[in-house]
Short mmCIF file of N, CA and C in Angstrom, two decimals:
data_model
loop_
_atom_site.label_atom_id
_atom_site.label_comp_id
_atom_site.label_asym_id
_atom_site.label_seq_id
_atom_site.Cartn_x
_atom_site.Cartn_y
_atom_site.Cartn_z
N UNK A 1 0.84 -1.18 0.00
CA UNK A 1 0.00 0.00 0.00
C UNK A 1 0.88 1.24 0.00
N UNK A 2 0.52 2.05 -0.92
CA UNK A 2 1.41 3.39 -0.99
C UNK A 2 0.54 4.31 -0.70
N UNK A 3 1.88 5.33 0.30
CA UNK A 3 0.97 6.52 0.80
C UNK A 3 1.02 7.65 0.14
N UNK A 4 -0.16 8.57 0.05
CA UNK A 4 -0.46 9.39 -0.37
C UNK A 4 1.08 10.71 0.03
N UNK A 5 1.47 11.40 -1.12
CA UNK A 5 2.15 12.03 -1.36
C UNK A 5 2.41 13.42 0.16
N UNK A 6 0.92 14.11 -0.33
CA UNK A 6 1.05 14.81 1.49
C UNK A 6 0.86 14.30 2.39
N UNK A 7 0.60 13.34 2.35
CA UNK A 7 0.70 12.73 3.90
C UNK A 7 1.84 12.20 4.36
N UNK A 8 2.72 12.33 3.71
CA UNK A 8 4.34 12.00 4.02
C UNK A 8 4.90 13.05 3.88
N UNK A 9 4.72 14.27 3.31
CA UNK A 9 5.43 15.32 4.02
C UNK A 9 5.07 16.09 4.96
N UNK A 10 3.22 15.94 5.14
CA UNK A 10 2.72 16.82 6.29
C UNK A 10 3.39 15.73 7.66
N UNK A 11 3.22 14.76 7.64
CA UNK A 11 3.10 13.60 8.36
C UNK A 11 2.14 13.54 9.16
N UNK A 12 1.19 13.63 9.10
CA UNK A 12 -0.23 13.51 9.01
C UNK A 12 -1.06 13.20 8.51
N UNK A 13 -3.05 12.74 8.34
CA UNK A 13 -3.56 12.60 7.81
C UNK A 13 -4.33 14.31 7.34
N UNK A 14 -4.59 14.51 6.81
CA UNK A 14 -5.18 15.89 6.26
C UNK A 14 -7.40 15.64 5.73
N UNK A 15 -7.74 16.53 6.40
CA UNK A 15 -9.16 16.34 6.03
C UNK A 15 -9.01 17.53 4.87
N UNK A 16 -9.33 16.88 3.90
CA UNK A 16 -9.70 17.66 2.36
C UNK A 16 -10.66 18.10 2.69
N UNK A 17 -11.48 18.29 3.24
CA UNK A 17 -12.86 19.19 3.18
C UNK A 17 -12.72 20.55 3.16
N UNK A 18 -12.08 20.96 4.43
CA UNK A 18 -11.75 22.55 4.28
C UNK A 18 -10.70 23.52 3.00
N UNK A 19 -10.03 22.32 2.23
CA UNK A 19 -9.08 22.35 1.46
C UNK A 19 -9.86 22.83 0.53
N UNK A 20 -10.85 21.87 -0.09
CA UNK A 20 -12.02 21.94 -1.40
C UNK A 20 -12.68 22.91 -1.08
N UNK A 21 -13.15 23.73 0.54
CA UNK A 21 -13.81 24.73 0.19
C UNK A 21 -13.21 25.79 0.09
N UNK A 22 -11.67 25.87 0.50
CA UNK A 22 -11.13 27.06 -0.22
C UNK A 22 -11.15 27.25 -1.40
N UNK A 23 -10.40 26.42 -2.27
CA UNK A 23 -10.23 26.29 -3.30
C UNK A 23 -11.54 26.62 -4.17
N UNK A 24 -12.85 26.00 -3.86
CA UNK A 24 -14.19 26.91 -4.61
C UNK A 24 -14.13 28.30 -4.00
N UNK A 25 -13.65 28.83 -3.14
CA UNK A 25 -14.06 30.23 -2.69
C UNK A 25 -12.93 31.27 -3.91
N UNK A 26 -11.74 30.61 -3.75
CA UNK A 26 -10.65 30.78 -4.41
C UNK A 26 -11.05 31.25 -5.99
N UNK A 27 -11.68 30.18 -6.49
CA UNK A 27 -12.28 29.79 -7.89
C UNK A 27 -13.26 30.82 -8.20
N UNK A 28 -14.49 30.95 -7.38
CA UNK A 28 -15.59 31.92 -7.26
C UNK A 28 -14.84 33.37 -7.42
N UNK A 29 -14.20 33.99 -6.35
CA UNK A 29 -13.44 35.09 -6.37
C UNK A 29 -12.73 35.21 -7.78
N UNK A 30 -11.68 34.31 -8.66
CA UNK A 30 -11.27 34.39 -9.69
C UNK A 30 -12.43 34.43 -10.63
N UNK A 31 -13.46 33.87 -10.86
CA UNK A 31 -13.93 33.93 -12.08
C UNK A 31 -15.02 35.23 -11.54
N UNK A 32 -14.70 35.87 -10.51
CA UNK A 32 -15.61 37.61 -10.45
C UNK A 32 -14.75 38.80 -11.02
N UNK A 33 -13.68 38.29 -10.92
CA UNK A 33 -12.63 39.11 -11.19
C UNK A 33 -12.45 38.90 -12.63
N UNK A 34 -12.40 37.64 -13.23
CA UNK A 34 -12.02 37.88 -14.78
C UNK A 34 -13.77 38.53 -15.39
N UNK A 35 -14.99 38.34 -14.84
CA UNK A 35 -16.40 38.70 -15.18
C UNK A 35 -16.46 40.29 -15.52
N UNK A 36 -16.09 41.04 -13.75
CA UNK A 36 -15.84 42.34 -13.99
C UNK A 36 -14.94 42.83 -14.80
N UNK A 37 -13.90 41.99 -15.27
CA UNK A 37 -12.46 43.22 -15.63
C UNK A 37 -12.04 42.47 -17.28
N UNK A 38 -13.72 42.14 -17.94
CA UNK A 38 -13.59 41.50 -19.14
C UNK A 38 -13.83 42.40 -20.07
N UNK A 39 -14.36 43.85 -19.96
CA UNK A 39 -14.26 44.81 -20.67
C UNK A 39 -13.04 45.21 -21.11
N UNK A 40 -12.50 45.26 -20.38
CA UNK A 40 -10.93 45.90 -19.87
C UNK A 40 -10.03 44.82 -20.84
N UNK A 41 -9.70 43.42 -20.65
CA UNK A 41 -9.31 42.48 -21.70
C UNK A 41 -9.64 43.00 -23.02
N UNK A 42 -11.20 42.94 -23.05
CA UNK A 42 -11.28 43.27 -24.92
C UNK A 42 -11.10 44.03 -25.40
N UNK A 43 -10.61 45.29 -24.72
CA UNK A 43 -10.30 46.65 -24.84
C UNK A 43 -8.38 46.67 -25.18
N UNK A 44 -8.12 45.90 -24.33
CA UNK A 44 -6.72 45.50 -24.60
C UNK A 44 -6.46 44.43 -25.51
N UNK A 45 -6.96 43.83 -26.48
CA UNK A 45 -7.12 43.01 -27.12
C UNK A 45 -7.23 43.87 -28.25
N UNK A 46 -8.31 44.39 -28.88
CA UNK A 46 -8.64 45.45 -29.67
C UNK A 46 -7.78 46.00 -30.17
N UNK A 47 -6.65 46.71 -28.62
CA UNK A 47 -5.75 47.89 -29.17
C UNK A 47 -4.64 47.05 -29.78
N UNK A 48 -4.45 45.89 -29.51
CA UNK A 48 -3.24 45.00 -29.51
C UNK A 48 -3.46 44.62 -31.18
N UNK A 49 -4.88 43.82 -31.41
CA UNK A 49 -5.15 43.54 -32.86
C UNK A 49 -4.79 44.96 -33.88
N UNK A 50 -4.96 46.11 -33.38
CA UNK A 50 -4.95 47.14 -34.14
C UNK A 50 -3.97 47.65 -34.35
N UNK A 51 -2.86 46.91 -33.72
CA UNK A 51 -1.57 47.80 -34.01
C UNK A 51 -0.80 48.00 -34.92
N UNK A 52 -1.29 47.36 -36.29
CA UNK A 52 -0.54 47.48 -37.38
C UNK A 52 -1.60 47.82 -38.84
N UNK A 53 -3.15 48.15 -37.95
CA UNK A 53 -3.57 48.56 -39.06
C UNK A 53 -3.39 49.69 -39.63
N UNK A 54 -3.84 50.69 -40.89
CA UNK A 54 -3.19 51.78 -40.91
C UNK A 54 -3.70 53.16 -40.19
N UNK A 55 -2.93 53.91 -40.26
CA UNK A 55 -3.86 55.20 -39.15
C UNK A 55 -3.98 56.12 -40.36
N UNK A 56 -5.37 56.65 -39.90
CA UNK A 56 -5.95 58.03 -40.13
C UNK A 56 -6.69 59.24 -39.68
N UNK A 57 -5.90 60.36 -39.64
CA UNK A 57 -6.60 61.15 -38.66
C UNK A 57 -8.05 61.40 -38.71
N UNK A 58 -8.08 61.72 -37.34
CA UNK A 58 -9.37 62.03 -36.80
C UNK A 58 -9.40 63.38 -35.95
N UNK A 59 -10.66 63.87 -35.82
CA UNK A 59 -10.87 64.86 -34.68
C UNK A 59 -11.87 64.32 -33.66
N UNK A 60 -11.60 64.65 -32.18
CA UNK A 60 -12.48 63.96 -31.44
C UNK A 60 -13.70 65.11 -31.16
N UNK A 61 -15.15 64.87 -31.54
CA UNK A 61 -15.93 65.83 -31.35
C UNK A 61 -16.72 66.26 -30.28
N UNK A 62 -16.87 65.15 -29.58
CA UNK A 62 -17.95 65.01 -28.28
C UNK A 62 -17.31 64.38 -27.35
N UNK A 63 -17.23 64.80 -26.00
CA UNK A 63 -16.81 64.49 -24.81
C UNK A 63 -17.59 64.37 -24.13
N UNK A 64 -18.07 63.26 -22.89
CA UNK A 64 -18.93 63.29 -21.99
C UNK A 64 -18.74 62.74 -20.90
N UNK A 65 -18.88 62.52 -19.15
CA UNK A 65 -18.65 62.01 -18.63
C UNK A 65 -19.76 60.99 -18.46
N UNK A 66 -19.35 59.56 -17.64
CA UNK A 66 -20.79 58.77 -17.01
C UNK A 66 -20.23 58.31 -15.53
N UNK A 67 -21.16 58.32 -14.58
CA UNK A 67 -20.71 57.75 -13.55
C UNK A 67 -21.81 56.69 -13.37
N UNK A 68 -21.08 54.83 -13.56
CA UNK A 68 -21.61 54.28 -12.85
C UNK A 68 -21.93 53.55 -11.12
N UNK A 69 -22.82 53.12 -11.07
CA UNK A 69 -22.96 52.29 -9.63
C UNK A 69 -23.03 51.18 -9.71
N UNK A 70 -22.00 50.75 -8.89
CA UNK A 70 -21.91 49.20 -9.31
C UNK A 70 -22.39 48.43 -7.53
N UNK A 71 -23.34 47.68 -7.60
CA UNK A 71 -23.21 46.90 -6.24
C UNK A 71 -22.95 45.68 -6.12
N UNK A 72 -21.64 45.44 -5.08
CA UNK A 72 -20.67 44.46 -5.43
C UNK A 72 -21.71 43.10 -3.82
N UNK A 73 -22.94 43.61 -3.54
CA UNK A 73 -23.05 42.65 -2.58
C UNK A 73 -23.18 41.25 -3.29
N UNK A 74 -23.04 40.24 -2.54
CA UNK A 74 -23.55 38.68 -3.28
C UNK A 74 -24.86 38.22 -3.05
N UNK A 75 -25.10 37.70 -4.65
CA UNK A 75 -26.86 37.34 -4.54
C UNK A 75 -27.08 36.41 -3.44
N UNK A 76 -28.09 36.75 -2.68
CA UNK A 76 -28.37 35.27 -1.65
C UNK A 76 -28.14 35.77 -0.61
N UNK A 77 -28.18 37.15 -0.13
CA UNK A 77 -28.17 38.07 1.25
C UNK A 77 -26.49 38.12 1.72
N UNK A 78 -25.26 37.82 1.27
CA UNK A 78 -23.99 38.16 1.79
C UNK A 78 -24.13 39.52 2.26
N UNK A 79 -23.33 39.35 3.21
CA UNK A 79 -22.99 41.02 3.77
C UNK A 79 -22.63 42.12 3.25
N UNK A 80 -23.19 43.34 3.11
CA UNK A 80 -23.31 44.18 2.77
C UNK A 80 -21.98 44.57 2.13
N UNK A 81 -21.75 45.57 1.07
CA UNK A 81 -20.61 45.75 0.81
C UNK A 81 -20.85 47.41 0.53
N UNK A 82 -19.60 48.36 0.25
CA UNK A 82 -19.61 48.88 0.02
C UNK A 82 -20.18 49.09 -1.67
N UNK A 83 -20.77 50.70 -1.52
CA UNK A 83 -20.94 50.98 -3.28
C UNK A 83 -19.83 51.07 -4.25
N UNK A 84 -19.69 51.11 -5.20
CA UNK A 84 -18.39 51.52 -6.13
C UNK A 84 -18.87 52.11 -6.94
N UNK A 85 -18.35 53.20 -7.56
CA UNK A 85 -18.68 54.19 -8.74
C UNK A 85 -17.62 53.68 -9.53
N UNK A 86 -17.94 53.85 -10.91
CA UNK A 86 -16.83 53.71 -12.01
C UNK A 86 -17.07 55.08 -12.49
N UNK A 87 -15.77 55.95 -12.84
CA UNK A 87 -16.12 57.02 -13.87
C UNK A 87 -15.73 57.28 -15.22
N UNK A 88 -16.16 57.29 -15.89
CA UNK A 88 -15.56 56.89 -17.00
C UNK A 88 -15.46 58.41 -18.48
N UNK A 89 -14.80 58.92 -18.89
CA UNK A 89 -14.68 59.97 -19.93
C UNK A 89 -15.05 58.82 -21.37
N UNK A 90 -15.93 59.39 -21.79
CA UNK A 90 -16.58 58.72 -23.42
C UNK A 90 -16.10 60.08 -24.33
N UNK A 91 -15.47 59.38 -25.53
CA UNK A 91 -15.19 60.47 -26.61
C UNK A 91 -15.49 59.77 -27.91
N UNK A 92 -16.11 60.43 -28.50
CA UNK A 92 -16.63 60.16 -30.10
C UNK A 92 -16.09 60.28 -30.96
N UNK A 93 -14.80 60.24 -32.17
CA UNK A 93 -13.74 60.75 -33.21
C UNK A 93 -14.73 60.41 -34.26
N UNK A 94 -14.68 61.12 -34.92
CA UNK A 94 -14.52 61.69 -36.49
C UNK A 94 -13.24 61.16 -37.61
N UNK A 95 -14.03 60.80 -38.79
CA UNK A 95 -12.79 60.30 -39.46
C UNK A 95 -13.59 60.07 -41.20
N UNK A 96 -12.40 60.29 -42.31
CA UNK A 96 -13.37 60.07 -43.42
C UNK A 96 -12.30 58.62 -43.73
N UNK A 97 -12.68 57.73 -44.46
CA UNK A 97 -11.78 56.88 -45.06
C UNK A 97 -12.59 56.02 -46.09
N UNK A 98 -12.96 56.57 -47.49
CA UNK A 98 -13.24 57.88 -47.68
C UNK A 98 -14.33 58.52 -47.28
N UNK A 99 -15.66 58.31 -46.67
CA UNK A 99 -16.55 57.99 -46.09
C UNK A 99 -16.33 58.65 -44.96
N UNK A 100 -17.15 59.63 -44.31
CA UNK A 100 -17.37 59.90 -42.77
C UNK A 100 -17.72 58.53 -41.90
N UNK A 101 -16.89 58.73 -41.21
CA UNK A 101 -16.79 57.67 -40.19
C UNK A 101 -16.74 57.92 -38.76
N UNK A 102 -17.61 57.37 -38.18
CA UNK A 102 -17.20 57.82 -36.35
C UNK A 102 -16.94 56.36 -35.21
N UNK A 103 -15.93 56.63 -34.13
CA UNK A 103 -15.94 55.83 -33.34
C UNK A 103 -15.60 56.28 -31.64
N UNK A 104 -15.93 55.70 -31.18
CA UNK A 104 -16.06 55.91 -29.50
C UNK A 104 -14.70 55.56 -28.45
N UNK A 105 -14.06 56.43 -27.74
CA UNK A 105 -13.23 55.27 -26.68
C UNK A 105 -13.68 55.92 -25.53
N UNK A 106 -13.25 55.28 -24.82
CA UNK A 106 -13.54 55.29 -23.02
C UNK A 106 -12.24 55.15 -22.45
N UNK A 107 -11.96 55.94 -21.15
CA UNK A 107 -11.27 55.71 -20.05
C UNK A 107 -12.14 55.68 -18.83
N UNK A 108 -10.72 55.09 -18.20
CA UNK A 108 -11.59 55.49 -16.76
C UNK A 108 -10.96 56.15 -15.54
N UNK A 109 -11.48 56.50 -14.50
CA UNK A 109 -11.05 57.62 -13.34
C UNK A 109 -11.60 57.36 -12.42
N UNK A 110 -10.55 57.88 -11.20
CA UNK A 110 -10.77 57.61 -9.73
C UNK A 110 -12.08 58.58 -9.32
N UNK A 111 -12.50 59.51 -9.81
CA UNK A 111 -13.12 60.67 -10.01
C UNK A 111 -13.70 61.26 -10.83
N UNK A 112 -14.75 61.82 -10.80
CA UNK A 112 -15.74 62.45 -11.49
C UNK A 112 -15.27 63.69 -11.85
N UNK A 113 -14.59 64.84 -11.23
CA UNK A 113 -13.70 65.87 -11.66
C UNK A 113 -12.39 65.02 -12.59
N UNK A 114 -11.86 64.22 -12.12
CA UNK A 114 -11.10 63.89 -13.32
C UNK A 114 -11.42 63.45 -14.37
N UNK A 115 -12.13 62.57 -14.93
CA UNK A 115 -12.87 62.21 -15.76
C UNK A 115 -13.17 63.35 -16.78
N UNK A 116 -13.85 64.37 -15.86
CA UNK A 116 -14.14 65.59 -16.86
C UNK A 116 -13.32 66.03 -17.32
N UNK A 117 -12.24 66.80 -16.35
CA UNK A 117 -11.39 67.38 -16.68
C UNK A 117 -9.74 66.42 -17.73
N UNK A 118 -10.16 65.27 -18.25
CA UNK A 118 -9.27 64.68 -18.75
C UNK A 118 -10.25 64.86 -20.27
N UNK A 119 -11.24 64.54 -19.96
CA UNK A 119 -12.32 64.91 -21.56
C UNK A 119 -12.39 66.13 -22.06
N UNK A 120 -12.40 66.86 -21.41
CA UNK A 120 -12.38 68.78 -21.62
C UNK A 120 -11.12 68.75 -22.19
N UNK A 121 -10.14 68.35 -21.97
CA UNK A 121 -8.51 68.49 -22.47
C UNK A 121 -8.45 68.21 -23.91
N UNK A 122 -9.26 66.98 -24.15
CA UNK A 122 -9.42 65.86 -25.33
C UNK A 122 -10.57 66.62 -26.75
N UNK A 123 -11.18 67.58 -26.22
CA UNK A 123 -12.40 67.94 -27.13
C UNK A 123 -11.54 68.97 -28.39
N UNK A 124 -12.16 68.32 -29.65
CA UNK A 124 -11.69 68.88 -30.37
C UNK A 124 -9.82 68.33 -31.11
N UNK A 125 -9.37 67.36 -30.52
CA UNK A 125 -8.22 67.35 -30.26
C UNK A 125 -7.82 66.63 -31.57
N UNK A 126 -7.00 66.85 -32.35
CA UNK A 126 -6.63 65.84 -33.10
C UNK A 126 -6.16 64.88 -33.13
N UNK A 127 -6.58 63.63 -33.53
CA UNK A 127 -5.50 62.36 -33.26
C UNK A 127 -5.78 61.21 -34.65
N UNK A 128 -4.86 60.21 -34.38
CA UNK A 128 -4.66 59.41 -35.49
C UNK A 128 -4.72 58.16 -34.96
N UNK A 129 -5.90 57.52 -35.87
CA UNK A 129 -6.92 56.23 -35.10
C UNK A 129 -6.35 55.14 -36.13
N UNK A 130 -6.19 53.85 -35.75
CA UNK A 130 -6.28 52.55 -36.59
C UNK A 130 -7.46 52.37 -37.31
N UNK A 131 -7.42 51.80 -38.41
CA UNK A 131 -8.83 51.70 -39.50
C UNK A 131 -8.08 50.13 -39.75
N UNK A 132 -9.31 49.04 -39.69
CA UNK A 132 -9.42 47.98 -39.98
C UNK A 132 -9.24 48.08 -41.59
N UNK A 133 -8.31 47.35 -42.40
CA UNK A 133 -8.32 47.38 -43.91
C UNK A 133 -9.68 46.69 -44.32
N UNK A 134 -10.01 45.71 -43.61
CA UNK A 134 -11.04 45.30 -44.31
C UNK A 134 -12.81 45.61 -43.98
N UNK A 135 -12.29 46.52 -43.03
CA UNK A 135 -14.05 46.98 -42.37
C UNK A 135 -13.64 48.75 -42.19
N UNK A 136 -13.31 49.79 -43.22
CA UNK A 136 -13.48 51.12 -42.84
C UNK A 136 -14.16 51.80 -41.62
N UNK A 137 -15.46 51.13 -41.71
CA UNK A 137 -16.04 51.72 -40.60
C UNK A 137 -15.46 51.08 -39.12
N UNK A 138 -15.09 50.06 -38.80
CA UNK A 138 -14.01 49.95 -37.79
C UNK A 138 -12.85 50.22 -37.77
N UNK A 139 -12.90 51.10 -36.18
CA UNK A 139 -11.49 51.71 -35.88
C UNK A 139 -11.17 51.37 -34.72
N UNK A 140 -9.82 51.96 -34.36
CA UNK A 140 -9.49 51.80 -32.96
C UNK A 140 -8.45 53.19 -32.49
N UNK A 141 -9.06 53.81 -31.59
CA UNK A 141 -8.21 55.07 -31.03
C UNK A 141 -7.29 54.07 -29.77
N UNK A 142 -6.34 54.15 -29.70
CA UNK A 142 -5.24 53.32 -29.02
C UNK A 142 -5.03 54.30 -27.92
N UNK A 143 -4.91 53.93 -26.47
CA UNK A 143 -4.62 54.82 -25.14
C UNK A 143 -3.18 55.26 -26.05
N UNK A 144 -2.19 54.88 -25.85
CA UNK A 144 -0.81 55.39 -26.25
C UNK A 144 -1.03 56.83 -27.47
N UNK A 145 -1.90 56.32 -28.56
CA UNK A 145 -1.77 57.50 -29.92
C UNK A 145 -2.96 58.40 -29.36
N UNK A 146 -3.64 58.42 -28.14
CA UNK A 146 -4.12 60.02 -27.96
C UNK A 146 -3.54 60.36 -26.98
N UNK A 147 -2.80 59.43 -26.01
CA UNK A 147 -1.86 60.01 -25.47
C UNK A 147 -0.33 60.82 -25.96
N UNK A 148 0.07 60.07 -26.84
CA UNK A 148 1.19 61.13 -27.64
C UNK A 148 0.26 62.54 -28.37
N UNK A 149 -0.89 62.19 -28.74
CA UNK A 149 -1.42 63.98 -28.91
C UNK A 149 -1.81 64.48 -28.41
N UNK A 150 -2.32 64.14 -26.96
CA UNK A 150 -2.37 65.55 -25.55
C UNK A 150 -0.96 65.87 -25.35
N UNK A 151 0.48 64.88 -25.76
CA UNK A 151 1.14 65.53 -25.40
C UNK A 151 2.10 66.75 -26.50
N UNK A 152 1.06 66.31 -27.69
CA UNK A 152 2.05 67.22 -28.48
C UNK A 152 1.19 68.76 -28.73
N UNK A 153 -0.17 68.98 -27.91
CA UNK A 153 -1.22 69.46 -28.18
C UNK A 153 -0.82 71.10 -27.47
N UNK A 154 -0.47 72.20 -28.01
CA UNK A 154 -0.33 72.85 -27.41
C UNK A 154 -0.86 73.60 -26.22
N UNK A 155 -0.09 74.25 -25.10
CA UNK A 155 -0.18 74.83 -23.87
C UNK A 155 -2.04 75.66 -24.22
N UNK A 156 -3.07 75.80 -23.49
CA UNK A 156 -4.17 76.70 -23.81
C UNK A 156 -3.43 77.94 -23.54
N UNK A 157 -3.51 78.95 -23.77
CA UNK A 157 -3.25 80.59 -23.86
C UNK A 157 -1.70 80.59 -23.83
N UNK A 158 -1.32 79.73 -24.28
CA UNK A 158 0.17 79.88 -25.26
C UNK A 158 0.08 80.74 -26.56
N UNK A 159 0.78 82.15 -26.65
CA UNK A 159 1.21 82.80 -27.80
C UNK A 159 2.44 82.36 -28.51
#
């Protein structure tokens, strides 16, 4: 008769019960975490597929903020949890290829003043979006390429 592997290094017998219910709590917690933060993947996925399509400028026309509420309690009466707000800056770009074309990106913020005040910066702004070769009307504004044009975007009341 051969003994089980941990039980010769715990040197002990071990009750798996409490083991298995970590491990589902463990499991549960992981698959809330990949549920909530699966926007966020396809968003990084997107920019990643897009990185070699070709760019064409755009102007971004509409800025808006949204604040959601998210309630993180668990169905089935778990204890109360705190609320969470997400805030998020939505911007709309402009683009012809050859065709007027428009598309949307989102960030997000610790704050509702930031949020705004990162979209107010962005309005009007020029930048240069990925265009799918084989679908014009899909694009992709990449965090990095509107970030290099807030930073090349000149000072406001700079002469």
């Amino acid at each position: 008769m051969t003994t089980p592997i941990a039980i010769v290094l715990l040197g002990t017998k071990i009750d798996f019960f409490p083991v298995f219910v970590l491990a589902c709590i463990v499991l549960i917690g992981l698959v809330q975490v990949g549920v909530n933060s699966w926007p966020d993947w396809v968003k990084w996925w997107e920019e990643k597929w897009a990185r070699d399509w070709p760019m064409v400028p755009a102007v971004i026309d509409l800025v808006t903020t949204a604040t959601w509420e998210q309630d993180e309690s668990l169905a089935g009466g778990g204890p109360p949890t705190p609320t969470i707000y997400e805030h998020k800056a939505l911007l709309t770009y402009s683009y012809r290829n050859p065709e007027p074309q428009s598309g949307d990106y989102s960030r997000s913020f610790g704050s509702d003043d930031d949020a705004k005040d990162w979209a107010d910066s962005c309005k009007g702004l020029k930048v240069m979006v990925r265009v799918d070769p084989r679908n014009s009307a899909r694009s992709v504004l990449r965090a990095e390429d509107i970030d290099a044009a807030l930073t090349q975007k000149p000072a406001t009341g700079a002469q």
